[in-house]
Each structure stands twice: as structure tokens, then as C-alpha cells.
């Protein structure tokens, strides 16, 4: 077991104009399950591959435990990686697939078999040890790939979107299994996904990347409740937080002439306001602070999401999403009064996107 440290790490691919990972400083505790999340192309795989030694670090240092591994060969780093395309050897049985790395490492047959059997028990694969990969379900294959990594007892697990090839139900089940397993084994894990739900449900802490730059590193609930900037605010949460630009009068953000919050330090007379769907409620006209003109409704059963537009200022309108009861929701084309719970309003600098705090509430 080991901690991991990225210290001011940058990766510029040969010929590239800008870094794929830009001055990343990130410290991961021994035994922690850290999730790296962000949109496609933000540098997640590059970060993981630098830790694995598969990509050259342009500048900065990477440590595993107290050892500087920046220039250490991949095979000498004591890590195990599980990829999205976990190619199993098709001609080998499950047991042989799982024991192969140990065989290469010169572990004797008896020890190998014992280790494989223990791991198979952990992963509920004992009954299929003699099968070939083609005779397994997608979920079982994924577990064999996990098993192959686990038998080696690495210091650090690296997982790059390991669930992308599974169907939705299996993905939910397997993400629970991976979280449980790594917790039981206590092995430091760096887990990459573009899926914010996976990040929120699995990570002890979550690192959000955009364009190679770390945006925020926090516990999942902190990311949700106090996003550092408008990007994190919009990326974390599903459906997304509604974000709209409003004018500022006497320091106060205004929605259709009403103050949304207490004074903020906003540059340029504008501020970006954000509100999550669960903080937008259908309301009686005298309790409403705006209206929602509905253009789409998603009924999930108990709840429904209502998507539409709201007036913000003068002729300006913005997209707004509300979470309402699945039994009682407005129809498409209707305009209904809604109340934004301004206690839960998020404010961001209109130019930089940086989080702002109102000094007093409205
Ligand atoms: N081998 C490579 N050579 C040049 N550019 C690359 C290479 N691999 C990735 N990139 C670029 O680096 C950026 C980050 O890629 P990547 O780390 O794969 O992102 P993610 O895993 O978050 O989708 C992208 O702009 C991608 O096009
Ligand atoms: Mg990737």
C-alpha cells in the first residue's frame, strides 16, 4: 500500500501546441479511492498513464510512497492497471488468465494456484475458473480483468473507465463491487471516468479536470454543495444545474428586478447565478419569483424533470430545469410560476467563473 503524489506534473505530447495535463499537483492518501473525472479529452487517461509510466512526464515529479518514480520503468512501479478494453487471453482459462502475471514473475505453481483461488473467491468466480473467456458474461469478464490485477497485490490500482463496456444495470452493480473490493483490500486506487454519477458514488474524493487543469479536489458532497467554479457546478449533478447571467444592482444579483441574494463583489455589473433542479419549485403566483415556460418533461415515476426557459432580465431568457412530482407536473407549452430557493443559489464571477459568496442573504 502506498500514497501517490503528482507534483507540478505537465505532459505535452510531441508536436502538441498545449499541454494535455497542465501543472497538476495532486496528493492521494494511502488506501484512498480517488476518482479523476472530466469530459472527454480533458487529460484523465494521460494522467493515469503517466502514473503507470506509459507516458513521458514533460516536467514535474511523480511519487509512489516515498519513491520518486518519474523515470522508473512501468514494470518496476508496482502498479496494476485495468482498462476499458480488458483484453483477456482467449485461449487461456479464467484461472490461467488470472495467474499469468504471477507465472511471468516466477511464482511457483502451488502458490499461484492458491492466490488465484483466493482471488476468485473474493470475486465470485470460483465456479468459472476452468472456462474460457468466450463462455463468460460481460460482468464476469470484467471481474476476471479485476482479478488479474488483484492477484499481483500491487501498491496502486489504476482503472481507466473499466465499466464502459457493461450495460447500465451491470455497471451499477459492478461499481458497487469495485468500491467494496478496493475498500476491503485497502489498496490505493485511482479511478478514471467521464461519468459524474460514477465519480459521486465511488470516490472518497473526486478530482475534476478540464483542459488538463485541475478544477477542484473535494469530497463528493462538497463538489455538489460548493462547486469552486461554474464549470464544476455544471458538470457535477444530473440533470445539470441551471446557470444564467444576471445584472447586478447595488451589488445585488437581480432576477427580473428582484434581488436574488445579498451583495456580492461582482466585476463588470454581471454575475452568473446557478440553481439545481431540486431548488426550483412549482409555486403559487404570490410566492413565485419567476416563471417557467415548459418545453420538455421527463417523468421518471416518483419524480419528473421539467425543462424550459425563464425570463432573466428585460428580453433575456435562460434555460431552467425543475424537479417536481411525477404525479403532478405541468405540460409542454405551459408557463407556470416557480420559486427558486435563493438560499441554495450559487454565484459565480461572470468573466472568470470563480465562485462568489454573498456577504448577507437577501
Ligand atoms: N498519444 C497522444 N499524442 C498526442 N496527443 C494526445 C495523445 N493522447 C492523448 N492526446 C491528447 O491529449 C488530450 C487528453 O487526452 P486524454 O488524456 O486521452 O483525455 P481523456 O482520457 O480525459 O479523454 C486530448 O486532447 C488528446 O487528443
Ligand atoms: Mg481516456
PDB file of C-alpha atoms in Angstrom, residues 181-307:
ATOM      1  CA  UNK A 181     -13.383  -4.773  -3.031  1.00  0.00           C
ATOM      2  CA  UNK A 182     -10.838  -1.969  -3.044  1.00  0.00           C
ATOM      3  CA  UNK A 183     -12.047  -0.916   0.410  1.00  0.00           C
ATOM      4  CA  UNK A 184     -11.592  -4.462   1.740  1.00  0.00           C
ATOM      5  CA  UNK A 185      -8.159  -4.771   0.153  1.00  0.00           C
ATOM      6  CA  UNK A 186      -7.234  -1.265   1.277  1.00  0.00           C
ATOM      7  CA  UNK A 187      -5.286  -0.644  -1.916  1.00  0.00           C
ATOM      8  CA  UNK A 188      -4.811   2.936  -3.098  1.00  0.00           C
ATOM      9  CA  UNK A 189      -6.915   3.306  -6.248  1.00  0.00           C
ATOM     10  CA  UNK A 190      -7.006   5.937  -8.963  1.00  0.00           C
ATOM     11  CA  UNK A 191     -10.179   5.518 -10.970  1.00  0.00           C
ATOM     12  CA  UNK A 192     -10.871   7.415 -14.203  1.00  0.00           C
ATOM     13  CA  UNK A 193     -14.358   8.063 -15.555  1.00  0.00           C
ATOM     14  CA  UNK A 194     -16.225  10.676 -17.589  1.00  0.00           C
ATOM     15  CA  UNK A 195     -19.412   9.747 -15.712  1.00  0.00           C
ATOM     16  CA  UNK A 196     -20.154  12.134 -12.857  1.00  0.00           C
ATOM     17  CA  UNK A 197     -22.553   9.652 -11.212  1.00  0.00           C
ATOM     18  CA  UNK A 198     -19.775   7.074 -11.014  1.00  0.00           C
ATOM     19  CA  UNK A 199     -17.476   9.720  -9.566  1.00  0.00           C
ATOM     20  CA  UNK A 200     -20.005  10.834  -6.953  1.00  0.00           C
ATOM     21  CA  UNK A 201     -20.924   7.317  -5.818  1.00  0.00           C
ATOM     22  CA  UNK A 202     -17.467   5.721  -5.761  1.00  0.00           C
ATOM     23  CA  UNK A 203     -14.877   8.305  -4.773  1.00  0.00           C
ATOM     24  CA  UNK A 204     -13.647   9.167  -1.290  1.00  0.00           C
ATOM     25  CA  UNK A 205     -12.523  12.295  -3.050  1.00  0.00           C
ATOM     26  CA  UNK A 206     -13.075  13.417  -6.615  1.00  0.00           C
ATOM     27  CA  UNK A 207     -10.672  15.420  -8.786  1.00  0.00           C
ATOM     28  CA  UNK A 208     -12.382  17.323 -11.596  1.00  0.00           C
ATOM     29  CA  UNK A 209     -10.240  18.055 -14.671  1.00  0.00           C
ATOM     30  CA  UNK A 210     -10.913  20.395 -17.573  1.00  0.00           C
ATOM     31  CA  UNK A 211      -8.484  21.043 -20.439  1.00  0.00           C
ATOM     32  CA  UNK A 212      -5.705  19.355 -18.465  1.00  0.00           C
ATOM     33  CA  UNK A 213      -6.179  21.647 -15.468  1.00  0.00           C
ATOM     34  CA  UNK A 214      -7.389  20.518 -12.038  1.00  0.00           C
ATOM     35  CA  UNK A 215     -10.576  22.445 -11.212  1.00  0.00           C
ATOM     36  CA  UNK A 216     -11.429  21.080  -7.770  1.00  0.00           C
ATOM     37  CA  UNK A 217     -10.427  18.235  -5.480  1.00  0.00           C
ATOM     38  CA  UNK A 218     -13.084  17.542  -2.839  1.00  0.00           C
ATOM     39  CA  UNK A 219     -15.351  15.006  -1.213  1.00  0.00           C
ATOM     40  CA  UNK A 220     -18.368  14.320  -3.477  1.00  0.00           C
ATOM     41  CA  UNK A 221     -20.843  16.254  -1.308  1.00  0.00           C
ATOM     42  CA  UNK A 222     -18.545  19.298  -1.241  1.00  0.00           C
ATOM     43  CA  UNK A 223     -18.311  19.245  -5.043  1.00  0.00           C
ATOM     44  CA  UNK A 224     -22.079  19.200  -5.178  1.00  0.00           C
ATOM     45  CA  UNK A 225     -22.787  21.782  -2.489  1.00  0.00           C
ATOM     46  CA  UNK A 226     -19.881  24.170  -3.006  1.00  0.00           C
ATOM     47  CA  UNK A 227     -18.500  23.938  -6.537  1.00  0.00           C
ATOM     48  CA  UNK A 228     -15.382  26.122  -6.937  1.00  0.00           C
ATOM     49  CA  UNK A 229     -16.423  27.423 -10.304  1.00  0.00           C
ATOM     50  CA  UNK A 230     -19.174  27.431 -12.916  1.00  0.00           C
ATOM     51  CA  UNK A 231     -17.606  24.521 -14.822  1.00  0.00           C
ATOM     52  CA  UNK A 232     -17.691  22.166 -11.822  1.00  0.00           C
ATOM     53  CA  UNK A 233     -21.178  23.442 -10.981  1.00  0.00           C
ATOM     54  CA  UNK A 234     -22.466  22.490 -14.428  1.00  0.00           C
ATOM     55  CA  UNK A 235     -20.535  19.214 -14.692  1.00  0.00           C
ATOM     56  CA  UNK A 236     -21.455  17.640 -11.346  1.00  0.00           C
ATOM     57  CA  UNK A 237     -25.136  16.793 -10.855  1.00  0.00           C
ATOM     58  CA  UNK A 238     -27.720  15.285 -13.169  1.00  0.00           C
ATOM     59  CA  UNK A 239     -29.706  16.900 -14.656  1.00  0.00           C
ATOM     60  CA  UNK A 240     -27.259  19.803 -14.615  1.00  0.00           C
ATOM     61  CA  UNK A 241     -27.537  22.931 -12.527  1.00  0.00           C
ATOM     62  CA  UNK A 242     -29.194  25.757 -14.472  1.00  0.00           C
ATOM     63  CA  UNK A 243     -26.733  28.624 -14.985  1.00  0.00           C
ATOM     64  CA  UNK A 244     -27.713  32.110 -16.142  1.00  0.00           C
ATOM     65  CA  UNK A 245     -26.144  35.543 -16.247  1.00  0.00           C
ATOM     66  CA  UNK A 246     -27.978  38.290 -14.380  1.00  0.00           C
ATOM     67  CA  UNK A 247     -27.305  42.010 -13.845  1.00  0.00           C
ATOM     68  CA  UNK A 248     -26.080  43.363 -10.529  1.00  0.00           C
ATOM     69  CA  UNK A 249     -27.682  46.439  -8.946  1.00  0.00           C
ATOM     70  CA  UNK A 250     -26.230  47.989  -5.781  1.00  0.00           C
ATOM     71  CA  UNK A 251     -24.025  44.909  -5.556  1.00  0.00           C
ATOM     72  CA  UNK A 252     -27.022  42.549  -5.600  1.00  0.00           C
ATOM     73  CA  UNK A 253     -27.723  39.982  -8.345  1.00  0.00           C
ATOM     74  CA  UNK A 254     -31.170  40.744  -9.786  1.00  0.00           C
ATOM     75  CA  UNK A 255     -33.725  38.443 -11.403  1.00  0.00           C
ATOM     76  CA  UNK A 256     -36.486  40.414 -13.145  1.00  0.00           C
ATOM     77  CA  UNK A 257     -35.957  43.338 -10.817  1.00  0.00           C
ATOM     78  CA  UNK A 258     -35.800  41.297  -7.572  1.00  0.00           C
ATOM     79  CA  UNK A 259     -32.649  40.811  -5.531  1.00  0.00           C
ATOM     80  CA  UNK A 260     -31.634  37.134  -5.540  1.00  0.00           C
ATOM     81  CA  UNK A 261     -29.121  37.421  -2.722  1.00  0.00           C
ATOM     82  CA  UNK A 262     -27.207  39.837  -0.581  1.00  0.00           C
ATOM     83  CA  UNK A 263     -24.369  41.912  -2.010  1.00  0.00           C
ATOM     84  CA  UNK A 264     -21.536  40.201  -3.880  1.00  0.00           C
ATOM     85  CA  UNK A 265     -18.245  41.517  -5.188  1.00  0.00           C
ATOM     86  CA  UNK A 266     -19.057  41.251  -8.866  1.00  0.00           C
ATOM     87  CA  UNK A 267     -16.892  42.831 -11.540  1.00  0.00           C
ATOM     88  CA  UNK A 268     -18.482  44.324 -14.649  1.00  0.00           C
ATOM     89  CA  UNK A 269     -22.072  44.598 -13.427  1.00  0.00           C
ATOM     90  CA  UNK A 270     -22.926  40.967 -14.207  1.00  0.00           C
ATOM     91  CA  UNK A 271     -22.874  37.736 -12.257  1.00  0.00           C
ATOM     92  CA  UNK A 272     -23.534  34.104 -13.127  1.00  0.00           C
ATOM     93  CA  UNK A 273     -26.227  32.501 -10.976  1.00  0.00           C
ATOM     94  CA  UNK A 274     -26.758  28.762 -10.646  1.00  0.00           C
ATOM     95  CA  UNK A 275     -29.650  26.758  -9.221  1.00  0.00           C
ATOM     96  CA  UNK A 276     -30.106  22.975  -9.035  1.00  0.00           C
ATOM     97  CA  UNK A 277     -33.345  21.333 -10.266  1.00  0.00           C
ATOM     98  CA  UNK A 278     -34.346  20.338  -6.706  1.00  0.00           C
ATOM     99  CA  UNK A 279     -34.204  24.002  -5.659  1.00  0.00           C
ATOM    100  CA  UNK A 280     -36.774  25.109  -8.241  1.00  0.00           C
ATOM    101  CA  UNK A 281     -40.353  24.550  -7.023  1.00  0.00           C
ATOM    102  CA  UNK A 282     -43.792  24.983  -8.537  1.00  0.00           C
ATOM    103  CA  UNK A 283     -45.360  27.807  -6.516  1.00  0.00           C
ATOM    104  CA  UNK A 284     -48.483  29.894  -6.090  1.00  0.00           C
ATOM    105  CA  UNK A 285     -48.171  33.140  -8.118  1.00  0.00           C
ATOM    106  CA  UNK A 286     -47.658  35.289  -4.998  1.00  0.00           C
ATOM    107  CA  UNK A 287     -44.834  33.011  -3.754  1.00  0.00           C
ATOM    108  CA  UNK A 288     -43.098  32.652  -7.096  1.00  0.00           C
ATOM    109  CA  UNK A 289     -40.012  34.646  -8.053  1.00  0.00           C
ATOM    110  CA  UNK A 290     -40.101  33.766 -11.752  1.00  0.00           C
ATOM    111  CA  UNK A 291     -41.947  31.723 -14.403  1.00  0.00           C
ATOM    112  CA  UNK A 292     -41.003  28.613 -16.320  1.00  0.00           C
ATOM    113  CA  UNK A 293     -42.171  28.005 -19.894  1.00  0.00           C
ATOM    114  CA  UNK A 294     -42.001  24.253 -20.361  1.00  0.00           C
ATOM    115  CA  UNK A 295     -40.503  22.693 -23.497  1.00  0.00           C
ATOM    116  CA  UNK A 296     -39.763  19.146 -22.284  1.00  0.00           C
ATOM    117  CA  UNK A 297     -40.842  16.847 -19.444  1.00  0.00           C
ATOM    118  CA  UNK A 298     -39.140  13.635 -18.263  1.00  0.00           C
ATOM    119  CA  UNK A 299     -41.310  11.563 -15.940  1.00  0.00           C
ATOM    120  CA  UNK A 300     -39.212   9.021 -14.010  1.00  0.00           C
ATOM    121  CA  UNK A 301     -42.041   7.714 -11.814  1.00  0.00           C
ATOM    122  CA  UNK A 302     -41.944   9.350  -8.397  1.00  0.00           C
ATOM    123  CA  UNK A 303     -40.303  12.456  -9.795  1.00  0.00           C
ATOM    124  CA  UNK A 304     -40.262  14.378 -13.037  1.00  0.00           C
ATOM    125  CA  UNK A 305     -37.807  16.836 -14.541  1.00  0.00           C
ATOM    126  CA  UNK A 306     -39.298  19.821 -16.268  1.00  0.00           C
ATOM    127  CA  UNK A 307     -37.099  21.683 -18.755  1.00  0.00           C
TER     128      UNK A 307
END
